[in-house]
GROMACS .gro file of C-alpha atoms in nm:
model
  229
    1UNK     CA    1  13.612   8.051 -15.998
    2UNK     CA    2  13.479   8.378 -15.841
    3UNK     CA    3  13.205   8.288 -15.582
    4UNK     CA    4  13.483   8.294 -15.304
    5UNK     CA    5  13.803   8.447 -15.271
    6UNK     CA    6  14.134   8.287 -15.194
    7UNK     CA    7  14.131   8.481 -14.862
    8UNK     CA    8  13.783   8.355 -14.765
    9UNK     CA    9  13.876   7.984 -14.850
   10UNK     CA   10  14.207   7.965 -14.700
   11UNK     CA   11  14.098   7.910 -14.354
   12UNK     CA   12  13.869   7.631 -14.466
   13UNK     CA   13  13.958   7.402 -14.169
   14UNK     CA   14  13.850   7.655 -13.897
   15UNK     CA   15  13.494   7.664 -14.047
   16UNK     CA   16  13.206   7.462 -13.922
   17UNK     CA   17  13.030   7.267 -14.177
   18UNK     CA   18  12.674   7.150 -14.139
   19UNK     CA   19  12.612   6.926 -14.435
   20UNK     CA   20  12.964   6.834 -14.544
   21UNK     CA   21  13.266   6.661 -14.404
   22UNK     CA   22  13.587   6.804 -14.550
   23UNK     CA   23  13.930   6.623 -14.475
   24UNK     CA   24  14.260   6.667 -14.637
   25UNK     CA   25  14.548   6.439 -14.672
   26UNK     CA   26  14.842   6.376 -14.892
   27UNK     CA   27  14.718   6.609 -15.164
   28UNK     CA   28  14.350   6.472 -15.168
   29UNK     CA   29  14.075   6.661 -15.059
   30UNK     CA   30  13.800   6.450 -14.958
   31UNK     CA   31  13.423   6.587 -14.950
   32UNK     CA   32  13.152   6.365 -14.794
   33UNK     CA   33  12.793   6.455 -14.815
   34UNK     CA   34  12.669   6.444 -14.445
   35UNK     CA   35  12.292   6.478 -14.443
   36UNK     CA   36  12.204   6.102 -14.462
   37UNK     CA   37  11.886   6.162 -14.245
   38UNK     CA   38  11.760   6.359 -14.545
   39UNK     CA   39  11.872   6.133 -14.795
   40UNK     CA   40  12.154   6.414 -14.864
   41UNK     CA   41  11.916   6.609 -15.055
   42UNK     CA   42  12.064   6.940 -15.167
   43UNK     CA   43  12.002   7.202 -14.898
   44UNK     CA   44  12.083   7.558 -15.010
   45UNK     CA   45  12.365   7.564 -14.750
   46UNK     CA   46  12.497   7.216 -14.853
   47UNK     CA   47  12.534   7.372 -15.192
   48UNK     CA   48  12.725   7.656 -15.050
   49UNK     CA   49  12.949   7.442 -14.852
   50UNK     CA   50  13.026   7.228 -15.163
   51UNK     CA   51  13.117   7.545 -15.350
   52UNK     CA   52  13.333   7.682 -15.093
   53UNK     CA   53  13.533   7.363 -15.043
   54UNK     CA   54  13.571   7.338 -15.430
   55UNK     CA   55  13.689   7.691 -15.456
   56UNK     CA   56  13.957   7.602 -15.170
   57UNK     CA   57  14.068   7.322 -15.380
   58UNK     CA   58  14.083   7.529 -15.697
   59UNK     CA   59  14.304   7.794 -15.504
   60UNK     CA   60  14.529   7.546 -15.299
   61UNK     CA   61  14.840   7.438 -15.481
   62UNK     CA   62  14.874   7.150 -15.251
   63UNK     CA   63  14.544   7.011 -15.358
   64UNK     CA   64  14.594   6.776 -15.649
   65UNK     CA   65  14.263   6.551 -15.644
   66UNK     CA   66  13.912   6.591 -15.503
   67UNK     CA   67  13.715   6.278 -15.385
   68UNK     CA   68  13.360   6.321 -15.350
   69UNK     CA   69  13.147   6.057 -15.139
   70UNK     CA   70  12.835   6.044 -14.919
   71UNK     CA   71  12.701   5.899 -14.605
   72UNK     CA   72  12.406   5.663 -14.608
   73UNK     CA   73  12.232   5.450 -14.851
   74UNK     CA   74  12.126   5.748 -15.084
   75UNK     CA   75  12.404   5.928 -15.218
   76UNK     CA   76  12.188   6.226 -15.332
   77UNK     CA   77  11.812   6.233 -15.375
   78UNK     CA   78  11.821   6.551 -15.557
   79UNK     CA   79  11.712   6.906 -15.452
   80UNK     CA   80  11.555   6.959 -15.104
   81UNK     CA   81  11.195   7.048 -15.214
   82UNK     CA   82  11.090   7.194 -14.885
   83UNK     CA   83  11.390   7.437 -14.902
   84UNK     CA   84  11.296   7.515 -15.254
   85UNK     CA   85  10.947   7.626 -15.113
   86UNK     CA   86  11.116   7.843 -14.861
   87UNK     CA   87  11.129   7.616 -14.552
   88UNK     CA   88  11.479   7.652 -14.451
   89UNK     CA   89  11.593   7.443 -14.150
   90UNK     CA   90  11.822   7.603 -13.904
   91UNK     CA   91  12.192   7.491 -13.918
   92UNK     CA   92  12.540   7.581 -13.753
   93UNK     CA   93  12.725   7.619 -14.058
   94UNK     CA   94  12.992   7.916 -14.045
   95UNK     CA   95  13.074   7.894 -14.433
   96UNK     CA   96  12.984   8.224 -14.580
   97UNK     CA   97  12.742   8.291 -14.853
   98UNK     CA   98  12.873   8.310 -15.200
   99UNK     CA   99  12.945   8.630 -15.390
  100UNK     CA  100  12.702   8.521 -15.667
  101UNK     CA  101  12.474   8.238 -15.772
  102UNK     CA  102  12.601   7.893 -15.753
  103UNK     CA  103  12.521   7.671 -16.059
  104UNK     CA  104  12.618   7.320 -15.915
  105UNK     CA  105  12.626   7.169 -16.263
  106UNK     CA  106  12.914   7.397 -16.358
  107UNK     CA  107  13.105   7.394 -16.020
  108UNK     CA  108  13.316   7.077 -16.091
  109UNK     CA  109  13.412   7.191 -16.431
  110UNK     CA  110  13.595   7.511 -16.310
  111UNK     CA  111  13.815   7.337 -16.056
  112UNK     CA  112  14.074   7.222 -16.305
  113UNK     CA  113  14.193   6.940 -16.089
  114UNK     CA  114  14.075   6.571 -16.105
  115UNK     CA  115  13.757   6.494 -15.948
  116UNK     CA  116  13.654   6.151 -15.853
  117UNK     CA  117  13.306   6.057 -15.731
  118UNK     CA  118  13.279   5.759 -15.511
  119UNK     CA  119  12.899   5.638 -15.539
  120UNK     CA  120  12.812   5.398 -15.239
  121UNK     CA  121  12.447   5.478 -15.235
  122UNK     CA  122  12.156   5.524 -15.483
  123UNK     CA  123  12.128   5.837 -15.690
  124UNK     CA  124  11.808   6.028 -15.798
  125UNK     CA  125  11.730   6.355 -15.970
  126UNK     CA  126  11.984   6.640 -15.914
  127UNK     CA  127  12.233   6.390 -15.762
  128UNK     CA  128  12.335   6.321 -16.129
  129UNK     CA  129  12.499   6.672 -16.105
  130UNK     CA  130  12.782   6.499 -15.919
  131UNK     CA  131  12.823   6.212 -16.164
  132UNK     CA  132  12.808   6.423 -16.477
  133UNK     CA  133  13.052   6.672 -16.338
  134UNK     CA  134  13.342   6.465 -16.199
  135UNK     CA  135  13.608   6.340 -16.424
  136UNK     CA  136  13.593   6.004 -16.286
  137UNK     CA  137  13.297   5.808 -16.133
  138UNK     CA  138  13.340   5.470 -15.952
  139UNK     CA  139  13.003   5.330 -15.852
  140UNK     CA  140  12.893   5.004 -15.663
  141UNK     CA  141  12.736   4.792 -15.914
  142UNK     CA  142  12.418   4.717 -15.700
  143UNK     CA  143  12.288   5.080 -15.686
  144UNK     CA  144  12.003   5.236 -15.837
  145UNK     CA  145  12.017   5.527 -16.052
  146UNK     CA  146  11.662   5.711 -16.105
  147UNK     CA  147  11.517   6.009 -16.278
  148UNK     CA  148  11.146   6.002 -16.147
  149UNK     CA  149  11.060   6.359 -16.186
  150UNK     CA  150  10.809   6.315 -16.486
  151UNK     CA  151  10.616   6.065 -16.275
  152UNK     CA  152  10.547   6.353 -16.048
  153UNK     CA  153  10.461   6.628 -16.296
  154UNK     CA  154  10.796   6.778 -16.333
  155UNK     CA  155  11.093   6.756 -16.597
  156UNK     CA  156  11.463   6.751 -16.510
  157UNK     CA  157  11.578   7.017 -16.743
  158UNK     CA  158  11.886   7.099 -16.561
  159UNK     CA  159  11.986   6.745 -16.497
  160UNK     CA  160  11.907   6.657 -16.860
  161UNK     CA  161  12.157   6.942 -16.978
  162UNK     CA  162  12.434   6.792 -16.740
  163UNK     CA  163  12.366   6.443 -16.859
  164UNK     CA  164  12.381   6.540 -17.234
  165UNK     CA  165  12.758   6.643 -17.159
  166UNK     CA  166  12.862   6.286 -17.092
  167UNK     CA  167  12.573   6.049 -17.244
  168UNK     CA  168  12.437   5.998 -17.576
  169UNK     CA  169  12.113   6.223 -17.634
  170UNK     CA  170  11.889   5.976 -17.724
  171UNK     CA  171  11.948   5.775 -17.412
  172UNK     CA  172  11.944   6.088 -17.184
  173UNK     CA  173  11.586   6.202 -17.336
  174UNK     CA  174  11.436   5.845 -17.309
  175UNK     CA  175  11.553   5.822 -16.948
  176UNK     CA  176  11.409   6.167 -16.870
  177UNK     CA  177  11.078   6.112 -17.012
  178UNK     CA  178  11.016   5.753 -16.903
  179UNK     CA  179  11.156   5.798 -16.557
  180UNK     CA  180  11.285   5.446 -16.478
  181UNK     CA  181  11.569   5.327 -16.286
  182UNK     CA  182  11.892   5.287 -16.485
  183UNK     CA  183  12.112   4.987 -16.373
  184UNK     CA  184  12.469   5.085 -16.294
  185UNK     CA  185  12.619   4.865 -16.563
  186UNK     CA  186  12.407   5.024 -16.819
  187UNK     CA  187  12.508   5.366 -16.687
  188UNK     CA  188  12.877   5.263 -16.746
  189UNK     CA  189  12.790   5.146 -17.099
  190UNK     CA  190  12.642   5.505 -17.165
  191UNK     CA  191  12.924   5.689 -17.017
  192UNK     CA  192  12.781   5.815 -16.698
  193UNK     CA  193  13.008   5.572 -16.490
  194UNK     CA  194  13.356   5.511 -16.548
  195UNK     CA  195  13.403   5.183 -16.347
  196UNK     CA  196  13.127   4.961 -16.176
  197UNK     CA  197  13.266   4.749 -15.895
  198UNK     CA  198  13.132   4.524 -15.624
  199UNK     CA  199  13.054   4.685 -15.286
  200UNK     CA  200  13.350   4.530 -15.115
  201UNK     CA  201  13.605   4.683 -15.355
  202UNK     CA  202  13.508   5.046 -15.418
  203UNK     CA  203  13.733   5.184 -15.149
  204UNK     CA  204  14.046   4.999 -15.284
  205UNK     CA  205  13.954   5.079 -15.641
  206UNK     CA  206  13.929   5.462 -15.563
  207UNK     CA  207  14.246   5.455 -15.365
  208UNK     CA  208  14.404   5.296 -15.688
  209UNK     CA  209  14.312   5.556 -15.891
  210UNK     CA  210  14.411   5.819 -15.667
  211UNK     CA  211  14.759   5.679 -15.646
  212UNK     CA  212  14.777   5.638 -16.030
  213UNK     CA  213  14.679   6.033 -16.041
  214UNK     CA  214  14.962   6.122 -15.809
  215UNK     CA  215  15.207   5.974 -16.052
  216UNK     CA  216  15.138   6.222 -16.295
  217UNK     CA  217  15.206   6.607 -16.312
  218UNK     CA  218  14.952   6.810 -16.124
  219UNK     CA  219  15.039   7.114 -16.344
  220UNK     CA  220  15.002   6.938 -16.675
  221UNK     CA  221  14.656   6.794 -16.572
  222UNK     CA  222  14.543   7.127 -16.448
  223UNK     CA  223  14.631   7.306 -16.783
  224UNK     CA  224  14.488   7.015 -16.972
  225UNK     CA  225  14.152   7.041 -16.793
  226UNK     CA  226  14.150   7.412 -16.806
  227UNK     CA  227  14.196   7.395 -17.188
  228UNK     CA  228  13.923   7.143 -17.220
  229UNK     CA  229  13.671   7.350 -17.026
   0.00000   0.00000   0.00000
């Protein structure tokens, strides 16, 4: 990973994050999307903050596992269209800008440490970069997963490319061109979700997976994920 240096990321906990909560405990780095009022839409600085945190996880030997969650009823609604149009809201983030272009669809593949997505809200459009990028996806079984872009005159080219890495080609194309909501249990059937659980059980299930991962060799896992990439 080359967007930030180890020297930049080592003081991560002294930085102010505008759109991401970052906590670290017992070898786990927990990242929580914190822009619920805007449906956790991907603001450019939010993407910078995610990249910064993942670089820290990559460089820091004491981090073995990354958990990604979100506040609010929408896990992520995709890209912030106003920001894409050049309307950038002010923020108080002190996280530096990266040394190059961030490709969020590739970020998770370069960490080389287990990444778990805890999905507690509906997901749309670019929000699927998180599900396609993480190694393990645990989702509540009552959520909505939607790709509505074609209904608005757009096409989810980048999201489609990410989904094709984890789902059958025919299903991905069908979803993209028809723009429907995909039930979580069907998403599990097609490989996008690892486990679909009731709302009341998701925290317990994610913690159990984390404890299982901690029983294994972090070095072996890191080498395996790097060779897979």
